PDB file of C-alpha atoms in Angstrom:
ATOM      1  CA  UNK P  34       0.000   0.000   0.000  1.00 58.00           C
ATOM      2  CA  UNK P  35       2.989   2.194   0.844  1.00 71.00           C
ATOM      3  CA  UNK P  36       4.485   2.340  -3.044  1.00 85.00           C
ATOM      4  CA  UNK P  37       2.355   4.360  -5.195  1.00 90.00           C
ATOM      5  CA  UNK P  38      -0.715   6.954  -4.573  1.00 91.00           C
ATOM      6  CA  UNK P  39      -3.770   4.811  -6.108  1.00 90.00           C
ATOM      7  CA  UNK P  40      -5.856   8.432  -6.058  1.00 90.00           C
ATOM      8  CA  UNK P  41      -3.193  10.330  -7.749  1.00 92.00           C
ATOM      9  CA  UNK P  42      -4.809  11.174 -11.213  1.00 91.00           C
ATOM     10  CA  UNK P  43      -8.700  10.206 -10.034  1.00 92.00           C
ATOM     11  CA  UNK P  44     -11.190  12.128 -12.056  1.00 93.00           C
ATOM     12  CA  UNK P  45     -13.432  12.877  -9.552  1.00 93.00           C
ATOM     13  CA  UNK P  46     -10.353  13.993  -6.794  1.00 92.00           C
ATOM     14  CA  UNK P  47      -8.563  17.603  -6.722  1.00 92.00           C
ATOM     15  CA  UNK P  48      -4.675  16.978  -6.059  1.00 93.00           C
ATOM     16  CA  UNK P  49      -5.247  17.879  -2.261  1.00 93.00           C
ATOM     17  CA  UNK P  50      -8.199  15.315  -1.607  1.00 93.00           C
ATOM     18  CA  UNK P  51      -6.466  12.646  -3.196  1.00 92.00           C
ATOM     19  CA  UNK P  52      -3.051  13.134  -1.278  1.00 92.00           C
ATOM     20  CA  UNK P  53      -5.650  13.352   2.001  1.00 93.00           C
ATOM     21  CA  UNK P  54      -7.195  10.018   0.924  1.00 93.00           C
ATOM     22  CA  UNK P  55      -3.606   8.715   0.233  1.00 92.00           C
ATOM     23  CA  UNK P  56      -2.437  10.184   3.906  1.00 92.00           C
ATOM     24  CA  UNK P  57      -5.269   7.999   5.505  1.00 93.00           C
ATOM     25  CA  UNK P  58      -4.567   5.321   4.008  1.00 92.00           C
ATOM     26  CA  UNK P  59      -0.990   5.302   4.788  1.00 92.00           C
ATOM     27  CA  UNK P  60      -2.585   6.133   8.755  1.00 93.00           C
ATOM     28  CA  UNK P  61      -4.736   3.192   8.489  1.00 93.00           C
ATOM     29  CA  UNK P  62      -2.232   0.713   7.389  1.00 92.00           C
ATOM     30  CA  UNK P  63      -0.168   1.861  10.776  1.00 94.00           C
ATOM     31  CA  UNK P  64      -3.152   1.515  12.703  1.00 94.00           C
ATOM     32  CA  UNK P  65      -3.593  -1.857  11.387  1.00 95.00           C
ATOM     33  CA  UNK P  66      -0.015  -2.824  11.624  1.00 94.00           C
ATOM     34  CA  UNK P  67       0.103  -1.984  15.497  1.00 93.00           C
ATOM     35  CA  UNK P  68      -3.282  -4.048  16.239  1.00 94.00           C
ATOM     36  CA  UNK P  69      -1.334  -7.113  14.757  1.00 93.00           C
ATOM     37  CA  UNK P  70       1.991  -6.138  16.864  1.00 89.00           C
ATOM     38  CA  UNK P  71      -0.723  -5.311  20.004  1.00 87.00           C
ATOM     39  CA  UNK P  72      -2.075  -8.601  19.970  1.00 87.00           C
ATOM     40  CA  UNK P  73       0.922 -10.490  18.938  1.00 84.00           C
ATOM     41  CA  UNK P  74       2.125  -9.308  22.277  1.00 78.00           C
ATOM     42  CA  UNK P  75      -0.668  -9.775  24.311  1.00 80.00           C
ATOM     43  CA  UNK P  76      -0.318 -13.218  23.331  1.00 80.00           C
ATOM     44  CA  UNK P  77       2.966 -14.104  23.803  1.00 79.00           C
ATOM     45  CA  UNK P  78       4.858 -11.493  26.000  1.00 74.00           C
ATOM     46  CA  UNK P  79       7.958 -10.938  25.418  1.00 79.00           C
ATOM     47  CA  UNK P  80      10.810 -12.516  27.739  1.00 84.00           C
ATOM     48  CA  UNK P  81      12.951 -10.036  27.492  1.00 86.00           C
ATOM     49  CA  UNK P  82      10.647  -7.566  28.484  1.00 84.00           C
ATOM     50  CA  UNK P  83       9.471  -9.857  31.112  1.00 85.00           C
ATOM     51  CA  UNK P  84      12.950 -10.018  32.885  1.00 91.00           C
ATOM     52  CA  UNK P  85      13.753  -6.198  32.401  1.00 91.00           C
ATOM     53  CA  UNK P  86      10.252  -5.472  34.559  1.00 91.00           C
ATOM     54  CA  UNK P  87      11.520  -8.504  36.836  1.00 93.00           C
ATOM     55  CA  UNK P  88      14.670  -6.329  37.415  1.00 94.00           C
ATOM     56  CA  UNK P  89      12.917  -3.325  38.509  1.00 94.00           C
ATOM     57  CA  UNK P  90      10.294  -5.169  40.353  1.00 95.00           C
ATOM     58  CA  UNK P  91      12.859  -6.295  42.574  1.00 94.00           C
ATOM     59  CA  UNK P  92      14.822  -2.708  42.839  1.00 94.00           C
ATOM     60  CA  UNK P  93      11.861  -1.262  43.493  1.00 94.00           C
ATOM     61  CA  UNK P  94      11.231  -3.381  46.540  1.00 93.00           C
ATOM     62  CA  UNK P  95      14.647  -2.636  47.546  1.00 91.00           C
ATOM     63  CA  UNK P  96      13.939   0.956  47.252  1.00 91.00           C
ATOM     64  CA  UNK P  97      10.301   0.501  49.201  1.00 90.00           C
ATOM     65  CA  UNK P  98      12.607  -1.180  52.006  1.00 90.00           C
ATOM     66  CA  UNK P  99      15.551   1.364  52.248  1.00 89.00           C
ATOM     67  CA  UNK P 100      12.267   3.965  52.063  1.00 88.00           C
ATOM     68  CA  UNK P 101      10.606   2.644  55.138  1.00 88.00           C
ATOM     69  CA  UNK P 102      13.711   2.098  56.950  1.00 89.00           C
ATOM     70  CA  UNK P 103      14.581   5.439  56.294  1.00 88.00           C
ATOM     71  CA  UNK P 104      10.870   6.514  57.601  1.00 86.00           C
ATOM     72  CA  UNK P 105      11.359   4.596  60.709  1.00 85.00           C
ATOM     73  CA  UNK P 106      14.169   5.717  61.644  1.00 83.00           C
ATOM     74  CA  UNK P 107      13.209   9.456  61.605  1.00 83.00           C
ATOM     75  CA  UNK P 108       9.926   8.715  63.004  1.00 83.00           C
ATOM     76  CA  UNK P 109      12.251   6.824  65.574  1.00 81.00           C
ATOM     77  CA  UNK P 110      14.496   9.279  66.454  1.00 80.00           C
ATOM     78  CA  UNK P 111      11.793  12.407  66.481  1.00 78.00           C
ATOM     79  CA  UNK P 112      10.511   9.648  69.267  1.00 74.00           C
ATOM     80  CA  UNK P 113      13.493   9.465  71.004  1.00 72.00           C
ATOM     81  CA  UNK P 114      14.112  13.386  70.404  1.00 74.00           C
ATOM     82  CA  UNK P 115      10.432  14.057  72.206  1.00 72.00           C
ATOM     83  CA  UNK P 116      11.613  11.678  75.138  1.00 69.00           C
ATOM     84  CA  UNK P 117      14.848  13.340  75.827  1.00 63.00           C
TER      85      UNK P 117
END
């Protein structure tokens, strides 16, 4: 669909309407395109992916963990602060 404009040279089309037809149908061809690369995916994810959002799963709980720690220990020593 992408080699030639099959409106170019219509009777019935001004230049400008048939490079607008020829733009949407470029724009539809995409849209079709990523459905089939949507679903492809949907259907079979992709490992690599998979392990990259494994990775940051697991920094990300490392991060939740320093986090807290860090929260406790102000809350801890705003405690101990109080007390003194």
């Amino acid at each position: 669909i992408f080699s030639a404009n099959p409106y170019e040279n219509h009777p019935s089309l001004t230049q400008t309407e048939a490079e607008l037809l020829w733009e949407y149908a470029q724009l539809n061809q995409h849209l079709k395109d990523l459905v089939v690369q949507t679903r492809s995916l949907s259907e079979t994810p992709d490992e690599t992916i998979l392990k990259q959002l494994r990775i940051l799963e697991r920094k990300m709980g490392l991060v939740l963990t320093l986090f807290k720690a860090s929260v406790w220990g102000v809350v801890n020593e705003q405690t101990f602060s109080a007390h003194s």
